[in-house]
C-alpha positions in Angstrom: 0.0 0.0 0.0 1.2 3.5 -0.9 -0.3 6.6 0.2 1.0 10.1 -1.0 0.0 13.3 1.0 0.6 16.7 -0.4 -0.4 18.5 2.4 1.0 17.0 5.5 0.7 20.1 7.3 -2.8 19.6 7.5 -2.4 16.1 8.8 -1.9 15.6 12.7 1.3 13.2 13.5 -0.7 10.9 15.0 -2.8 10.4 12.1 -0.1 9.6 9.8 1.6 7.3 12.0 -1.9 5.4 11.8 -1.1 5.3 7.9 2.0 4.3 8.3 0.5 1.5 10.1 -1.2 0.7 6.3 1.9 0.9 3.9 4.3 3.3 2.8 3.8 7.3 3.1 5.0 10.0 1.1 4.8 13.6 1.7 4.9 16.0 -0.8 4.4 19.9 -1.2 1.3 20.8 -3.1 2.8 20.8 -5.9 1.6 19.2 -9.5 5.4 18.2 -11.1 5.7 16.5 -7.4 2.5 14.4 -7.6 3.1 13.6 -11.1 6.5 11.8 -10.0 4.9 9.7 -7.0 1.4 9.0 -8.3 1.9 6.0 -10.4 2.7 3.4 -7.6 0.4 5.5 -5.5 -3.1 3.3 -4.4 -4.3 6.6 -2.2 -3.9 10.6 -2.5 -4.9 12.6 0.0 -5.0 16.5 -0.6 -5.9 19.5 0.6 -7.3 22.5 -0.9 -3.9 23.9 -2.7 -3.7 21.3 -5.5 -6.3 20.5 -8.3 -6.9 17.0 -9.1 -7.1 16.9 -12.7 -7.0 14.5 -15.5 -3.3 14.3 -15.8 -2.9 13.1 -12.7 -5.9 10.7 -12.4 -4.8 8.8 -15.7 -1.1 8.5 -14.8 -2.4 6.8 -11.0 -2.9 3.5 -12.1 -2.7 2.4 -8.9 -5.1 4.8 -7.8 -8.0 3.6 -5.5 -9.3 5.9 -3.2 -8.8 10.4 -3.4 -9.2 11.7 0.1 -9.2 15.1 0.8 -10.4 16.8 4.4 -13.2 19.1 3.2 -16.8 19.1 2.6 -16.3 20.9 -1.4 -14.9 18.8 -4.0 -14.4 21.1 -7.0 -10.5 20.8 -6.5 -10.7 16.6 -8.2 -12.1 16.4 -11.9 -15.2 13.9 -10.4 -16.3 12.8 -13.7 -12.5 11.9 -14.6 -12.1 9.8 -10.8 -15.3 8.0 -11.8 -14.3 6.7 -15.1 -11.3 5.5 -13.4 -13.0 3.7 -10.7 -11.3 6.0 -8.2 -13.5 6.4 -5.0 -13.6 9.7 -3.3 -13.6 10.0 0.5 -14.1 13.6 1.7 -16.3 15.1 4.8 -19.3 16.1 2.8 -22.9 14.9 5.1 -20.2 13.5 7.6 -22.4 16.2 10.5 -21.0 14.0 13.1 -18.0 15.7 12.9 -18.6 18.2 11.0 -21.3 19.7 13.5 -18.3 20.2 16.1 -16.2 22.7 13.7 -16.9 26.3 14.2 -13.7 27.9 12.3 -15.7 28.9 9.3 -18.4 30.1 11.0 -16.1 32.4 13.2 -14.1 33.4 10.5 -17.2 34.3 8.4 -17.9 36.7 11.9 -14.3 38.4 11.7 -14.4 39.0 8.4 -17.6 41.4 9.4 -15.7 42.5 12.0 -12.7 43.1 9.8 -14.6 44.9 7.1 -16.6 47.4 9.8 -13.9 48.4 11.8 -11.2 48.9 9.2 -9.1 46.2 11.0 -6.4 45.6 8.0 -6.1 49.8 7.1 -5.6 50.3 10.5 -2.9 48.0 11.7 -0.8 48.8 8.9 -1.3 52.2 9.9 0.1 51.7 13.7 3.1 49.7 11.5 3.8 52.9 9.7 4.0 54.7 13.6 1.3 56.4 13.1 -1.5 57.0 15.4 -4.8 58.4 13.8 -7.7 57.3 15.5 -10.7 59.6 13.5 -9.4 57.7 10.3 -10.6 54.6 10.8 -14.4 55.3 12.7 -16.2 52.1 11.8 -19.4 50.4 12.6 -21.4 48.2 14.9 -22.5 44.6 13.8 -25.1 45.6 16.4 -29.1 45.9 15.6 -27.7 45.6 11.3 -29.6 42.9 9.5 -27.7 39.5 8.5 -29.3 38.0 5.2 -27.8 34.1 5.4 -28.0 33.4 2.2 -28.3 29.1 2.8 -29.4 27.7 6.1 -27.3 24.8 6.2 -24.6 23.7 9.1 -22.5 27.0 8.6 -25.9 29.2 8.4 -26.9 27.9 11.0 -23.8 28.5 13.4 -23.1 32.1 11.5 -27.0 33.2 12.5 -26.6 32.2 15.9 -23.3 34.2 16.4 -24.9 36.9 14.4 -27.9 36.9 16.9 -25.1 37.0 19.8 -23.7 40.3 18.3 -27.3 41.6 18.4 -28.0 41.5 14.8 -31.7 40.7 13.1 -31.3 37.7 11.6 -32.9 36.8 8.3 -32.4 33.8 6.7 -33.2 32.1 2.5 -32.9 28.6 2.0 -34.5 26.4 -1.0 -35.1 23.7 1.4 -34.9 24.6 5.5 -37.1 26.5 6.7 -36.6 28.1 10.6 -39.1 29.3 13.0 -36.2 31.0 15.2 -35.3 33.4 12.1 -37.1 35.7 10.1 -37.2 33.2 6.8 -37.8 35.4 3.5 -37.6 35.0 -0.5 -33.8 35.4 -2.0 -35.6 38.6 -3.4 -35.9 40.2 -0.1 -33.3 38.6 1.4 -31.1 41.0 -0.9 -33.5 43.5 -0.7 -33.4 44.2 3.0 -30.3 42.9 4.5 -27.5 45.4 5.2 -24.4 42.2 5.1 -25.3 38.8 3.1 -23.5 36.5 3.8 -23.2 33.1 1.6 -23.5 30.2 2.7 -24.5 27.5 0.2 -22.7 25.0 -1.4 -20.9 25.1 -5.0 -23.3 23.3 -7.8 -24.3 23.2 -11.4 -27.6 25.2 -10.4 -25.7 27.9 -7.5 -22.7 29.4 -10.1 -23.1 32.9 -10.2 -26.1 32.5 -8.0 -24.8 36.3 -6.6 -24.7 38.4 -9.5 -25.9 41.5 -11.3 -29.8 41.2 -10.4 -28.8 40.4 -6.8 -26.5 43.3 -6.3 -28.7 45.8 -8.0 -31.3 44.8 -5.0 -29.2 45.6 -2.4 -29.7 48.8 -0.2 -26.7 51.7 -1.2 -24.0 51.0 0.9 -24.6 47.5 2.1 -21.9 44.6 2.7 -21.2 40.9 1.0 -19.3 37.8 2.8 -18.6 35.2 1.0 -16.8 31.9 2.5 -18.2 29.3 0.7 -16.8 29.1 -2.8 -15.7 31.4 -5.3 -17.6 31.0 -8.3 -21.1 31.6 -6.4 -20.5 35.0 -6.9 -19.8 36.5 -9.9 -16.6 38.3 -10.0 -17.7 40.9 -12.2 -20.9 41.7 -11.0 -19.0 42.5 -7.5 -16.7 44.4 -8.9 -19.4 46.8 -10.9 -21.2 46.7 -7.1 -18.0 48.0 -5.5 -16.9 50.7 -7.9 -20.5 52.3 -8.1 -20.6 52.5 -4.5 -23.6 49.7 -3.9 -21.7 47.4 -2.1 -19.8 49.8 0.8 -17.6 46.5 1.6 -17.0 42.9 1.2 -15.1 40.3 2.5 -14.0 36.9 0.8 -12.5 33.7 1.5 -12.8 32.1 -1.4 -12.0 33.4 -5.1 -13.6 31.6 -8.6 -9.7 31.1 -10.1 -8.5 28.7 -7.0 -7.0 25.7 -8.7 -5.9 27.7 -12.0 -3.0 28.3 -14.3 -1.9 31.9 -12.8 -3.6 31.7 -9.4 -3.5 34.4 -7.2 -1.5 36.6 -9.7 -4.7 36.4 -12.7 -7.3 37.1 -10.4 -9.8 40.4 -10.8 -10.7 40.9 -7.2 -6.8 40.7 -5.8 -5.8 43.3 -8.5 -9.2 45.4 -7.1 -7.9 45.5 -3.5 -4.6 46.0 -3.9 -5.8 49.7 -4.3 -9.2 49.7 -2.6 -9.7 49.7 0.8 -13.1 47.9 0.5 -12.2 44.7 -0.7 -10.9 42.5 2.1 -9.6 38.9 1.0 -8.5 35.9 2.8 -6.8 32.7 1.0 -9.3 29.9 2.0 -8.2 29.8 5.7 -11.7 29.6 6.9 -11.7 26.1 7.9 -7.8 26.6 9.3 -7.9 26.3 12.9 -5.3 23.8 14.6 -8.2 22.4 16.3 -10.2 21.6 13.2 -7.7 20.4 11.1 -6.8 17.9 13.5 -10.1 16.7 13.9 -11.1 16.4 10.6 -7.5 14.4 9.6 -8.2 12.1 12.2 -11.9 11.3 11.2 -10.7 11.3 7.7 -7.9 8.8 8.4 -10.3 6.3 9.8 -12.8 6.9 7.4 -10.2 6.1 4.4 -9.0 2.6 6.8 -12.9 1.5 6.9 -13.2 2.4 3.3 -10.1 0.1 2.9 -11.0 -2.9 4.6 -14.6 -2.7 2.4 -12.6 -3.1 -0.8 
């Protein structure tokens, strides 16, 4: 049995000294030419989210039996490619057992409003530059401003009730769940009313571009957009138009459409847009990054991958 990880970082030691138990282990840097030079003998792959799975790499694995990768998404593995192959993928996607403890994205979704209001980034690299100019960076309160979670899932869940804990009005759209606790509305008026959405659905065929031009041009003047789910729900462009006109006073992104792309983070609209706006805050995909969930999730993934073993 051989077993390649490319992100061993995001592995706790105790977990791969429980795949050691199973064979031979080889870490690797997230790096394509890497893979490509381990994955034939290799009968698993683990991943994280800095390298795309991708044809190439599926057809020269041979060997290949089971893609694992710690996260609930799994736009970063060519799916219909793995299939054809006979390639099982194990990932944490409906795995709420777990997935129900793990609170980073939610929290980070919460800083990133907090970020955004208070002109956290401007103003730390303004004490770095030794100077101390307090009336520049008057922000606001998350306070008694209304949340529209856009998708009511495990994350909107946990990001309304720490919205409700700042003392926000919570209002909620979801194609499916429907809440008695929260105000649930139409996407309409979610957009309509709200002065931050934040997104929370996952990526599909049906939810690309599901923010875009008609949703933006709803929004009240001035009002905010988080995004931590995955890049291509929101249309780049469409934001962009929203912040230059002033419609959008702020967002805040995790998550960018050209993650796991020639030219990645240097081609990318939005990074080019903040590196002279002050509006536009952007994180790289940390939101899930918390020592504490990383080594849960490896762990459960670990075992889940032995069980999925043993089946074969």
């Amino acid at each position: 049995m051989h077993i390649v990880i490319t992100e061993p970082d995001i592995y706790s030691t105790k977990s791969i000294e429980k795949l050691r138990d199973l064979g031979e282990v080889t870490l690797l840097h997230p790096s394509k030419k890497e893979v490509l030079q381990h994955i034939e003998s290799a009968n698993v792959l683990l991943i994280g989210l800095q390298l795309f799975v991708d044809e190439e790499i599926i057809e020269k694995g041979k060997k290949l039996k089971i893609i694992g990768t710690s996260t609930t998404g799994t736009d970063h593995i060519d799916i219909k490619k793995a299939e054809q192959q006979n390639i099982s993928i194990v990932s944490l996607k409906g795995d709420l057992q777990i997935l129900e403890q793990i609170d980073a994205t939610a929290e980070h979704t919460i800083a990133l409003m907090l970020a955004l209001f208070r002109k956290l980034p401007d103003a730390y690299a303004s004490v770095k530059e030794y100077r101390w100019e307090r009336k520049l960076f008057v922000g606001h309160e998350l306070k008694n401003k209304t949340l529209g979670i856009l998708g009511f899932g495990r994350l909107g869940k946990k990001v309304a009730a720490l919205g409700k804990a700042f003392g926000m009005k919570v209002m909620v759209h979801d194609k499916k769940q429907v809440t008695k606790e929260y105000s649930s509305v139409s996407k309409n008026e979610l957009f309509q009313t709200a002065d931050i959405v934040s997104v929370h659905v996952s990526l599909e065929d049906d939810t690309v571009h599901l923010v875009s031009t008609k949703e933006f041009s709803l929004m009240k003047r001035g009002s905010w957009l988080i995004n931590t789910s995955r890049g291509k729900i929101v249309d780049d462009d469409a934001l962009l138009d929203a912040l230059n006109s002033g419609k959008l006073a702020g967002a805040a992104v995790d998550v960018l459409s050209t993650e796991n792309t020639p030219g990645h983070p240097k081609n990318n609209k939005l990074i080019a847009y903040a590196r002279s706006h002050n509006n536009l805050i952007i994180t790289p995909h940390i939101g899930g990054s918390t020592f504490e969930s990383l080594d849960l999730t490896s762990s459960y993934l670990v075992e889940k991958i032995k069980k999925h073993l043993h089946q074969q």
